Short mmCIF file of C-alpha atoms and ligand atoms in Angstrom, two decimals:
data_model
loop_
_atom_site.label_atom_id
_atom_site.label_comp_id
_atom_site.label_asym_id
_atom_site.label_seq_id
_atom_site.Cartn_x
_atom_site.Cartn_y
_atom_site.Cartn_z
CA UNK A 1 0.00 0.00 0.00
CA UNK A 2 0.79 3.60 -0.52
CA UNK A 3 1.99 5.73 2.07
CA UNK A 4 -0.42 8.48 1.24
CA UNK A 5 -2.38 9.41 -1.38
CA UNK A 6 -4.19 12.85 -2.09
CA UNK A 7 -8.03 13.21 -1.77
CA UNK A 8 -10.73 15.67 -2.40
CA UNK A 9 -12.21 16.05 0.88
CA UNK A 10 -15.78 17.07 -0.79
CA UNK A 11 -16.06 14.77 -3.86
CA UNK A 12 -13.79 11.82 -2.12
CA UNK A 13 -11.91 11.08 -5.32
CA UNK A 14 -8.43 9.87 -5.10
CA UNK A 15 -5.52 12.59 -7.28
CA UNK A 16 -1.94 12.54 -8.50
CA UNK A 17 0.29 12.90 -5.57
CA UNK A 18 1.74 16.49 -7.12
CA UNK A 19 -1.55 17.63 -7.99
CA UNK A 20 -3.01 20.68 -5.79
CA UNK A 21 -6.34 21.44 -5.92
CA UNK A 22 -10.01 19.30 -6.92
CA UNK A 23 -10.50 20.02 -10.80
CA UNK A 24 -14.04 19.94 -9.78
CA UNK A 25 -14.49 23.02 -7.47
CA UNK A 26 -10.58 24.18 -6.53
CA UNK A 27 -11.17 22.52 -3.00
CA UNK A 28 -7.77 21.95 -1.14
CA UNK A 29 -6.54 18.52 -1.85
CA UNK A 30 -5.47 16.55 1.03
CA UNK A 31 -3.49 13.91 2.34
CA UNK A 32 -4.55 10.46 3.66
CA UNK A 33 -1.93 8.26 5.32
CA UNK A 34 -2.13 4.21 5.24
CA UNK A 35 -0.82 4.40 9.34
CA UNK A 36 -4.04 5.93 11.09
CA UNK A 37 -2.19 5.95 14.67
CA UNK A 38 0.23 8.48 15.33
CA UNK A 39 3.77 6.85 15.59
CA UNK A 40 6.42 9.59 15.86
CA UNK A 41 9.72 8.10 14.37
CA UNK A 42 13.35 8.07 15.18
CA UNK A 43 14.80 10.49 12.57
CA UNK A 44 15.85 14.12 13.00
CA UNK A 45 14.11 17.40 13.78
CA UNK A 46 10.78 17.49 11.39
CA UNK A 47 11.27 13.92 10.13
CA UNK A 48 10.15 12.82 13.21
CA UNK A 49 6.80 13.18 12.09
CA UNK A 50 7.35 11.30 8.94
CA UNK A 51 4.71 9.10 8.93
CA UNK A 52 2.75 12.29 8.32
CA UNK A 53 4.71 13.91 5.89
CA UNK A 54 3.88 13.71 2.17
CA UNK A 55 7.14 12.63 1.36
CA UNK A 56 9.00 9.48 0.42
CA UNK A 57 12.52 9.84 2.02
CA UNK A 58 14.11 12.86 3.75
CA UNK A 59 16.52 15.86 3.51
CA UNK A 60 18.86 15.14 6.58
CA UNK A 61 20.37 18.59 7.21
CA UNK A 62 17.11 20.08 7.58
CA UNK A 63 16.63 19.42 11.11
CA UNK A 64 14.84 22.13 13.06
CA UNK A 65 11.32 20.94 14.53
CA UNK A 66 9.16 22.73 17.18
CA UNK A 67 9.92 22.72 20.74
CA UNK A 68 6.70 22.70 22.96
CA UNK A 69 6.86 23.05 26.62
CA UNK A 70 4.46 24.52 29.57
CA UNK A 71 4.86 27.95 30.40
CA UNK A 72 5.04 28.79 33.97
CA UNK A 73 5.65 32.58 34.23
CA UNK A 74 3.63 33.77 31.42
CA UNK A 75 0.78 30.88 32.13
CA UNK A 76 0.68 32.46 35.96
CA UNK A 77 0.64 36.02 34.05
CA UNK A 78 -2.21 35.71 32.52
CA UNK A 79 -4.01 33.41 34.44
CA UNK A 80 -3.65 29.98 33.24
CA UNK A 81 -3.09 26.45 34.39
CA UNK A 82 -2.57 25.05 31.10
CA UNK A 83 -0.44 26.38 28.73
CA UNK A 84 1.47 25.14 26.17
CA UNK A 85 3.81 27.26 23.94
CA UNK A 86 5.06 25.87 20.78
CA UNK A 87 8.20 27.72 20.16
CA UNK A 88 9.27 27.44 16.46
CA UNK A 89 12.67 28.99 16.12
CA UNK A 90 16.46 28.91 17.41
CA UNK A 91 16.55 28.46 21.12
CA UNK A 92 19.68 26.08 21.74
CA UNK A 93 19.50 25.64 25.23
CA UNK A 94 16.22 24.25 25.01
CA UNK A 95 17.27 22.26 22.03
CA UNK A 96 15.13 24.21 19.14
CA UNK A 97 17.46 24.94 16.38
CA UNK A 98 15.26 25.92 13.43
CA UNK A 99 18.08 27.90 11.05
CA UNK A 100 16.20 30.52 9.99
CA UNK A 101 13.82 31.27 13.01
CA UNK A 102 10.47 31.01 11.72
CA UNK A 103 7.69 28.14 10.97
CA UNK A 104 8.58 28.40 7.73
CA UNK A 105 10.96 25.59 7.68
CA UNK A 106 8.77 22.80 8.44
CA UNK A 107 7.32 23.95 5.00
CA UNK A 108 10.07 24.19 2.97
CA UNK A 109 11.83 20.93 3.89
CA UNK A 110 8.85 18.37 2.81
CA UNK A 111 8.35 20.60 -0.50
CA UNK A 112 11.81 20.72 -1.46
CA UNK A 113 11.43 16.61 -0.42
CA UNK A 114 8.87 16.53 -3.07
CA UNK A 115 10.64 17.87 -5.62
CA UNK A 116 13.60 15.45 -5.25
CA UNK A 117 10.91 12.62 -6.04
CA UNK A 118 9.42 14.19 -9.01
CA UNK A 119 11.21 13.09 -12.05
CA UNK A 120 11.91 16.01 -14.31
CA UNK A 121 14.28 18.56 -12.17
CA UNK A 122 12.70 21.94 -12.16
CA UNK A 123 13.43 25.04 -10.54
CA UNK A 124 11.16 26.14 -7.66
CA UNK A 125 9.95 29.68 -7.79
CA UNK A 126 8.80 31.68 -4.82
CA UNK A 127 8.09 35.04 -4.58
CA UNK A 128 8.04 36.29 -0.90
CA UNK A 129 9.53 39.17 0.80
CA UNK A 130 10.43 37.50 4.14
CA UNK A 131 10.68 34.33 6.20
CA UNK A 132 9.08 32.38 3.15
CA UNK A 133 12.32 33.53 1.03
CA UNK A 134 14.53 32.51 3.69
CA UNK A 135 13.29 29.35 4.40
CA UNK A 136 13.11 28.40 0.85
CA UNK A 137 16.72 29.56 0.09
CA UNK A 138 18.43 27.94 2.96
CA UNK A 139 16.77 24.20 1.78
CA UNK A 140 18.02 25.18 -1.38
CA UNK A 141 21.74 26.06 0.36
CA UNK A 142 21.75 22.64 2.27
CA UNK A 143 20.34 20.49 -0.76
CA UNK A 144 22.03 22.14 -3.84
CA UNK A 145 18.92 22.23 -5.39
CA UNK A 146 17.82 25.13 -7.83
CA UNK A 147 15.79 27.96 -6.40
CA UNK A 148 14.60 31.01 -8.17
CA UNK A 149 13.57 33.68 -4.95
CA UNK A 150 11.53 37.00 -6.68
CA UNK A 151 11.68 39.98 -4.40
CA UNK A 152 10.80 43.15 -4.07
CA UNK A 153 14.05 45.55 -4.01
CA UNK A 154 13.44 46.64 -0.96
CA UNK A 155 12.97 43.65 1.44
CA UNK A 156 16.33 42.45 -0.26
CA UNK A 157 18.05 43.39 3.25
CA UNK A 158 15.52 41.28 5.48
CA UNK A 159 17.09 38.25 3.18
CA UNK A 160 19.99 36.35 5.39
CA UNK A 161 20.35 32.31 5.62
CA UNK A 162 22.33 30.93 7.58
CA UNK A 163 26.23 30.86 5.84
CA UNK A 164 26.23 27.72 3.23
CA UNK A 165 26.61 27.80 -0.16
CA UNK A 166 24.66 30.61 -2.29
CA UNK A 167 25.25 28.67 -5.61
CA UNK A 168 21.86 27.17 -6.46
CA UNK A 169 20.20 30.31 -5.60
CA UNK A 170 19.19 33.05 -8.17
CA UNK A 171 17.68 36.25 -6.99
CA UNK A 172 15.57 38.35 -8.72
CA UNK A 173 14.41 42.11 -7.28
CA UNK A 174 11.72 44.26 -8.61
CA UNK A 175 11.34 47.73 -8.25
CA UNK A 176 8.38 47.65 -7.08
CA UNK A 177 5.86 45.86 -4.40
CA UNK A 178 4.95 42.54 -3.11
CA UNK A 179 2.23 42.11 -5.28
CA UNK A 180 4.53 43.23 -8.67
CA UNK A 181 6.88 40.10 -7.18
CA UNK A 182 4.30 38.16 -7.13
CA UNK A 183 2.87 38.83 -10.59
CA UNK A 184 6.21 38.65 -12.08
CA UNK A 185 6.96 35.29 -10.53
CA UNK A 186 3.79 33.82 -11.60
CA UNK A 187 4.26 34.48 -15.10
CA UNK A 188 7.61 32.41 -14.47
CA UNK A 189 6.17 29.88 -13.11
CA UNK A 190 3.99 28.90 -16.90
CA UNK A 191 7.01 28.33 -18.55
CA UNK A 192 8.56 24.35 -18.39
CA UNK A 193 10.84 23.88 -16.15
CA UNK A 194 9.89 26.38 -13.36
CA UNK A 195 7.17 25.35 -10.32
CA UNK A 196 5.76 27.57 -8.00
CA UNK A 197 5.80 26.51 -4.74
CA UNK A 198 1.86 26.05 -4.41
CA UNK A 199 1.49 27.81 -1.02
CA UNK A 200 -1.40 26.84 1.17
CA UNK A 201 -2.36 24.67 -1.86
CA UNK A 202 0.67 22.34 -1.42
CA UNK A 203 0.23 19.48 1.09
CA UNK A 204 3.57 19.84 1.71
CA UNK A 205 3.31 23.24 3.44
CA UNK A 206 0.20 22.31 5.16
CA UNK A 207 1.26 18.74 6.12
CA UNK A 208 4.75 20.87 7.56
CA UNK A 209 3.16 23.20 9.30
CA UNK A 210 0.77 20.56 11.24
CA UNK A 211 3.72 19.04 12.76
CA UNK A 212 3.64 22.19 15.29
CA UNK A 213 0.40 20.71 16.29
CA UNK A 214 1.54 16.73 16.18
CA UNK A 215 4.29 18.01 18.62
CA UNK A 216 2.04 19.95 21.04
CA UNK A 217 0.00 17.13 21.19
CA UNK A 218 2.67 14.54 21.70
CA UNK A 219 3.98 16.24 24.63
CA UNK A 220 0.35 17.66 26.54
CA UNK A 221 -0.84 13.54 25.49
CA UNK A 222 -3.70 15.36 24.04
CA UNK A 223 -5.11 17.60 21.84
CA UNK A 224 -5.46 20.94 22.99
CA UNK A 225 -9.05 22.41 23.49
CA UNK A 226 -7.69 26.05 21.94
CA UNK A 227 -4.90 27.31 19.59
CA UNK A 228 -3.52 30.26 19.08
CA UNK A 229 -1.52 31.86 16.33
CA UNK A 230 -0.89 34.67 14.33
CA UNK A 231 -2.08 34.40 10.12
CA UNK A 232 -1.39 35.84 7.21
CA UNK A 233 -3.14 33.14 4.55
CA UNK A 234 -3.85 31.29 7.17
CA UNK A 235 -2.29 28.24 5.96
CA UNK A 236 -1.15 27.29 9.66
CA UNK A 237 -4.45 27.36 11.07
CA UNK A 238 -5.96 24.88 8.58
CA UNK A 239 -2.89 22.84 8.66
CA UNK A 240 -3.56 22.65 12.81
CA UNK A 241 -6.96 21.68 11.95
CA UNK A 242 -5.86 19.17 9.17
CA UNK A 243 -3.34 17.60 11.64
CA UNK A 244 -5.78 17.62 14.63
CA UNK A 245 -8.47 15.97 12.58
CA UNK A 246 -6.18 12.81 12.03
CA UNK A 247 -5.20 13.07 15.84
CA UNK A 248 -8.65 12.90 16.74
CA UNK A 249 -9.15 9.92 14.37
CA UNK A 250 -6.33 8.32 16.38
CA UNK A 251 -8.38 7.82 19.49
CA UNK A 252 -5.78 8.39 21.84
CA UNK A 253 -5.49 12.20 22.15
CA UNK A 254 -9.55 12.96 22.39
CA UNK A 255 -12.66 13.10 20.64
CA UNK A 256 -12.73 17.19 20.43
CA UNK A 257 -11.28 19.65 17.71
CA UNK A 258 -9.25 21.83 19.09
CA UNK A 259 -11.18 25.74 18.80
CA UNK A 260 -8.68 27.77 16.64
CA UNK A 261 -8.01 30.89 17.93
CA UNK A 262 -6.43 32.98 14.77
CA UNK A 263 -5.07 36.62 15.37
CA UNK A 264 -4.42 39.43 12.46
CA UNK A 265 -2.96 42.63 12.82
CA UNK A 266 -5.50 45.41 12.35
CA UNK A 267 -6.39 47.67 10.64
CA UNK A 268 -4.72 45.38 7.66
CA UNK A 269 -6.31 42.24 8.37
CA UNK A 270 -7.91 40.74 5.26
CA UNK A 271 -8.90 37.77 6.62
CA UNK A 272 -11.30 39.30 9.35
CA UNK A 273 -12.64 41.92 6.55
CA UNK A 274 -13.98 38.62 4.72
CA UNK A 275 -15.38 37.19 7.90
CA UNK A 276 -17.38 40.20 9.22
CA UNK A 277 -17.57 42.35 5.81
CA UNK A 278 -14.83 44.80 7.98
CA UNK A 279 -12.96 47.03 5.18
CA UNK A 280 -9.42 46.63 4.88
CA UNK A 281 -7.94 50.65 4.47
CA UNK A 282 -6.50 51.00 1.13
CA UNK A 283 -2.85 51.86 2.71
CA UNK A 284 -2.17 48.66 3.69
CA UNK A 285 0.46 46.72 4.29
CA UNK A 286 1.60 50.35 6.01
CA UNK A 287 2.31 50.67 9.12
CA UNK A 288 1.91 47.31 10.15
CA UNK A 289 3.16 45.57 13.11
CA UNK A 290 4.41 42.50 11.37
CA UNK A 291 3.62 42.62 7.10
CA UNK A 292 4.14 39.14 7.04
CA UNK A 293 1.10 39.04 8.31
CA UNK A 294 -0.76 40.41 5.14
CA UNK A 295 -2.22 38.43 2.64
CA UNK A 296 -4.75 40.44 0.05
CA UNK A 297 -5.75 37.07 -1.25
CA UNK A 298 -6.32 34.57 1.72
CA UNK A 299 -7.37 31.01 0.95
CA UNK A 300 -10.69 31.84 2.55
CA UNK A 301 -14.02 30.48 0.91
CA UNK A 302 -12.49 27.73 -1.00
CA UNK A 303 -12.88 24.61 0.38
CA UNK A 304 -11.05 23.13 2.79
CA UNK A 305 -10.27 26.76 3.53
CA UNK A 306 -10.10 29.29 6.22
CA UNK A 307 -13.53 29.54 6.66
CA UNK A 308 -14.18 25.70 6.47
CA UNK A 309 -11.42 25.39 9.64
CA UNK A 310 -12.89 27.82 11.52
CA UNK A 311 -16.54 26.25 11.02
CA UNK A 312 -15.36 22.82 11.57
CA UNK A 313 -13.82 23.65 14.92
CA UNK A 314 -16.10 26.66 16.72
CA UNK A 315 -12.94 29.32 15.85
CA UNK A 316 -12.73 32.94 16.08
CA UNK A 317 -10.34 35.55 14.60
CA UNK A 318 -9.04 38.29 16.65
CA UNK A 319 -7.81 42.03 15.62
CA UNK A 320 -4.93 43.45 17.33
CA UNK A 321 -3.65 46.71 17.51
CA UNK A 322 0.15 47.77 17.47
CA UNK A 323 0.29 48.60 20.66
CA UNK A 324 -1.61 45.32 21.83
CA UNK A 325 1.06 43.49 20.02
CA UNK A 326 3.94 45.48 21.39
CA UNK A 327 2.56 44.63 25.14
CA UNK A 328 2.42 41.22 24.92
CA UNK A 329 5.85 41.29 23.02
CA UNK A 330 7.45 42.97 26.29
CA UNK A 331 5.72 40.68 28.33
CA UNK A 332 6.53 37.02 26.54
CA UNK A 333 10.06 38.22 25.93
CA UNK A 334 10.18 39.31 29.80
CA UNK A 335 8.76 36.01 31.32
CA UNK A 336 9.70 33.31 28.66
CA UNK A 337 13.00 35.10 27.94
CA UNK A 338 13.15 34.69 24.51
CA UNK A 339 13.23 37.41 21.73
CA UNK A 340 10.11 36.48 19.60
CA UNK A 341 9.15 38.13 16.09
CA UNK A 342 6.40 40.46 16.25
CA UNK A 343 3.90 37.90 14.33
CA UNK A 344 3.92 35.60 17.12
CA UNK A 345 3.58 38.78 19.38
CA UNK A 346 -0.04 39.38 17.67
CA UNK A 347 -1.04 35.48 18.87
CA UNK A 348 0.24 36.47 22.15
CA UNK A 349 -2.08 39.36 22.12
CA UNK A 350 -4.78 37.08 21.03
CA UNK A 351 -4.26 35.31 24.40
CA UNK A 352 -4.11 37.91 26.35
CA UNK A 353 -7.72 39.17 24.88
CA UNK A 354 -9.07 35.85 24.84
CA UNK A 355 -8.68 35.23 28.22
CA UNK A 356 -9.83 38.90 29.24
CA UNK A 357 -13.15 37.97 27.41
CA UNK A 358 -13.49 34.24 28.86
CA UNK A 359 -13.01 33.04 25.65
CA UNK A 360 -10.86 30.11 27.27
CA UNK A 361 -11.06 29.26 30.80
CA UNK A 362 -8.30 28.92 33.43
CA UNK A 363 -8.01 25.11 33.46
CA UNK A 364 -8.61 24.66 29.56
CA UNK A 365 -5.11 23.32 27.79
CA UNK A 366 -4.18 25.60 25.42
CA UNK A 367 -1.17 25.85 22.68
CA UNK A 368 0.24 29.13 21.76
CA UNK A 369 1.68 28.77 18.41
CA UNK A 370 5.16 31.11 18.44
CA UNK A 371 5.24 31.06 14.94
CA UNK A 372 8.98 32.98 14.65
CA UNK A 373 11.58 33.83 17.31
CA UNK A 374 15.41 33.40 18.53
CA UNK A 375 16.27 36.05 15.90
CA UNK A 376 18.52 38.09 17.90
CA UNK A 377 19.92 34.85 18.92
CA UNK A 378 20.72 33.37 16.21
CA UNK A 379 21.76 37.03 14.71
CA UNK A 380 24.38 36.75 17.52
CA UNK A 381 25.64 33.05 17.15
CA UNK A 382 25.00 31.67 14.03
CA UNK A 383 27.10 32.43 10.98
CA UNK A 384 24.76 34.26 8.59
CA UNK A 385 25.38 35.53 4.73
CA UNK A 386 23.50 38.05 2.67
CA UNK A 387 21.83 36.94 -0.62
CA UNK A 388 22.75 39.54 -3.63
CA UNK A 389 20.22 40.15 -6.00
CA UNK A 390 21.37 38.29 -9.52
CA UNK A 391 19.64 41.04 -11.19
CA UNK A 392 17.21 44.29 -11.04
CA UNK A 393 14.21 44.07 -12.88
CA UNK A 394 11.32 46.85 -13.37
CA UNK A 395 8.12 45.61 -13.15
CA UNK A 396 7.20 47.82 -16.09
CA UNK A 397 9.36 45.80 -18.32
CA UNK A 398 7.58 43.24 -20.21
CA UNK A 399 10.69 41.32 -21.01
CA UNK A 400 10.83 41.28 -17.15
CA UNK A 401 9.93 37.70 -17.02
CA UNK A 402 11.97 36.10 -19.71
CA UNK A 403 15.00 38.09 -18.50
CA UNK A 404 15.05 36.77 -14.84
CA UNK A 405 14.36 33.17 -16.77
CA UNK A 406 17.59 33.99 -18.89
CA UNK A 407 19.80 34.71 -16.11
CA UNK A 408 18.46 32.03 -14.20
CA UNK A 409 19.44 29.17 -16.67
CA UNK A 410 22.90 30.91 -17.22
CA UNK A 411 23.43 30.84 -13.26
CA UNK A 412 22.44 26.95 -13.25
CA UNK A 413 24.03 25.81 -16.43
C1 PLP B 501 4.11 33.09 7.62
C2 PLP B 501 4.10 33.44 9.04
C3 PLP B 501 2.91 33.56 9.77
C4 PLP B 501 1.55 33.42 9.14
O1 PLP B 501 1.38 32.15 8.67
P1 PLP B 501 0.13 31.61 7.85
O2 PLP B 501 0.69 31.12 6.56
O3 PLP B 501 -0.83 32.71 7.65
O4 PLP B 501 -0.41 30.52 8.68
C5 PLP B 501 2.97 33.83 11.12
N1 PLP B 501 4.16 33.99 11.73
C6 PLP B 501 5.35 33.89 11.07
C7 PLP B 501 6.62 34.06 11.81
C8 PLP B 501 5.35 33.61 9.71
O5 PLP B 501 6.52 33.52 9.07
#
């Protein structure tokens, strides 16, 4: 039998195991694994949770994994007897060593995986202007395996990897936004030999990201009854509800979805604007707390979506304020005594609010999701390099596209 295989949750028809989405309706594919019980296995960081990873073999050098432990002086804080923080970053003491301090690296490993076991060798494209880029690159530094990164000129700074070898990496900046990036890349991405990355379309990403929950649970020996974490698509929250829906089928951990709690960053919060009809103001991503968490095109209504997760499990979203996220930055970084990126500040805020509204009660087991943190850290021990954009393109340029491909097949020749 198969290890996994991909299925339409709404139709219940069985798909290629690189396809993405139902032909049918666009509804997320997912994935179904032959073992139904939980059995973590002895393999480093991430691969521990192989048995739930779409992938048939693993990249050893990408090691980090979540750490979850129970907080004492933030849990006594803010009134709780329960809580669990998921810490996904570089922390060495406590033995979390995720290289470039953010969740992002339990997605990029199993992707990159997955491209190993396709056939034809093509280079991944991803178009990101933070932790996405920098998760992506370093697989690509530790695997030697072609990656095409499209940036916007300006986040080009926010781009170190840990040091390692820059060679199968070409960078591309545009003079221009996010969203120019993004257009450029995807115009890329139709030409053979490129493939975009999928985001929360890839079961790989989601399948990553659920190991945060797989790990809470394996160490609280149940599921928890809330979770907290900051969006931006969010991909993480449906992958937490993915993961805790094959949990639950387990038996062991409880009979009860966990509630997810999911926090954006107002006034630029996309995700609540299609939940409660809120408008987003036409200046965002300004003056945000944390842009990563800005998405102007959320998975939301499609199925197996945002708004499915947060139906299937009783969930809320929460908006917080700069200043909200600031306070609770001061606070987790006081108490837990770990720097922590200002994303995983906004879940922190969520908490807070959640438990000054009796969302949760004081003997409920709840999982904080720090999604990013250890950055000054790992600033401060780690050996780090700069990527160098390849080239400079102008989004007004219509030979934009076949340019960056160009200089792209010269770098990997
Ligand atoms: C990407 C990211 C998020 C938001 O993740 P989703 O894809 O929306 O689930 C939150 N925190 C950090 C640190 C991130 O990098």
């Amino acid at each position: 039998m198969d290890k996994y295989r991909l299925i339409c949750p709404k139709c219940g028809k069985t798909y290629g195991k690189y396809d993405m989405v139902c032909p049918t309706d666009g509804t997320f594919l997912r994935s179904e694994y032959s073992k139904s019980k939980f059995e973590p296995c002895d393999l480093p960081g991430i691969w521990k949770f192989y048995n739930w990873l779409p992938v048939e073999g693993i990249i050893k050098k990408g090691t980090g994994k979540t750490l979850t432990y129970k907080s004492e002086k933030l849990a006594e804080k803010v009134g709780l007897e329960n809580l669990y923080i998921s810490f996904n970053g570089y922390w060495p003491e406590k033995g979390a060593f995720m290289r470039t301090c953010s969740f992002k690296d339990l997605e990029s490993y199993p992707t990159m995986q997955r491209v190993i076991e396709q056939e034809e060798r093509s280079t991944m494209v991803v178009a990101s202007a933070g932790n996405t880029a920098r998760a992506f690159a370093h697989v690509s530094s530790i695997t030697d395996l072609p990656l095409l990164l499209v940036v916007p000129e300006n986040a080009i700074e926010k781009l170190w990897i840990p040091a390692g070898s820059t060679s199968s990496i070409c960078v591309a900046a545009v003079q221009g936004d996010y969203y120019d990036a993004i257009s450029i890349a995807s115009e890329i991405t139709e030409r053979e030999g490129f493939v975009p990355e999928g985001g929360a379309r890839n079961v790989a990403r989601r399948d990553g990201m659920g190991t945060v929950m797989l790990d809470a649970t394996l160490t609280m020996k149940h599921l928890p009854d809330h979770y907290f974490q900051a969006v931006g698509s969010g991909t993480g929250g449906i992958a937490a509800w993915e993961a805790a829906m094959r949990l639950k089928e387990d038996g062991r951990y409880g009979d009860k979805l966990p509630q997810l709690h999911l926090a954006q960053n107002l006034p630029c919060a996309p995700l609540i604007q299609l939940h409660g009809g809120v408008a987003v103001d036409p200046r965002c991503p300004e003056g945000m707390y944390d842009t990563v968490l800005f998405n102007r095109k959320p998975p939301y209504a499609v199925g197996g979506g945002v708004r499915d997760a947060l139906e299937a499990t009783e969930g809320d979203l929460y908006g917080i304020t700069n200043e909200e996220a600031e306070e609770a930055r001061l606070l987790f970084e006081e108490l837990e005594g770990i720097d922590i990126m200002n994303s995983a500040a906004v879940a922190t805020a969520a908490l807070i609010k959640a438990v000054r509204n009796a969302k949760v009660s004081r003997s409920d087991l709840i999982m904080l999701n720090i999604t990013g943190g250890g950055v000054k850290r790992a600033l401060n021990e780690l050996a780090t390099i700069m990527l160098v954009p390849d080239l400079v393109v102008s989004p007004d340029d219509s030979e934009a596209p076949a340019n960056i491909i160009q200089k792209t097949e010269d770098k990997f020749e």
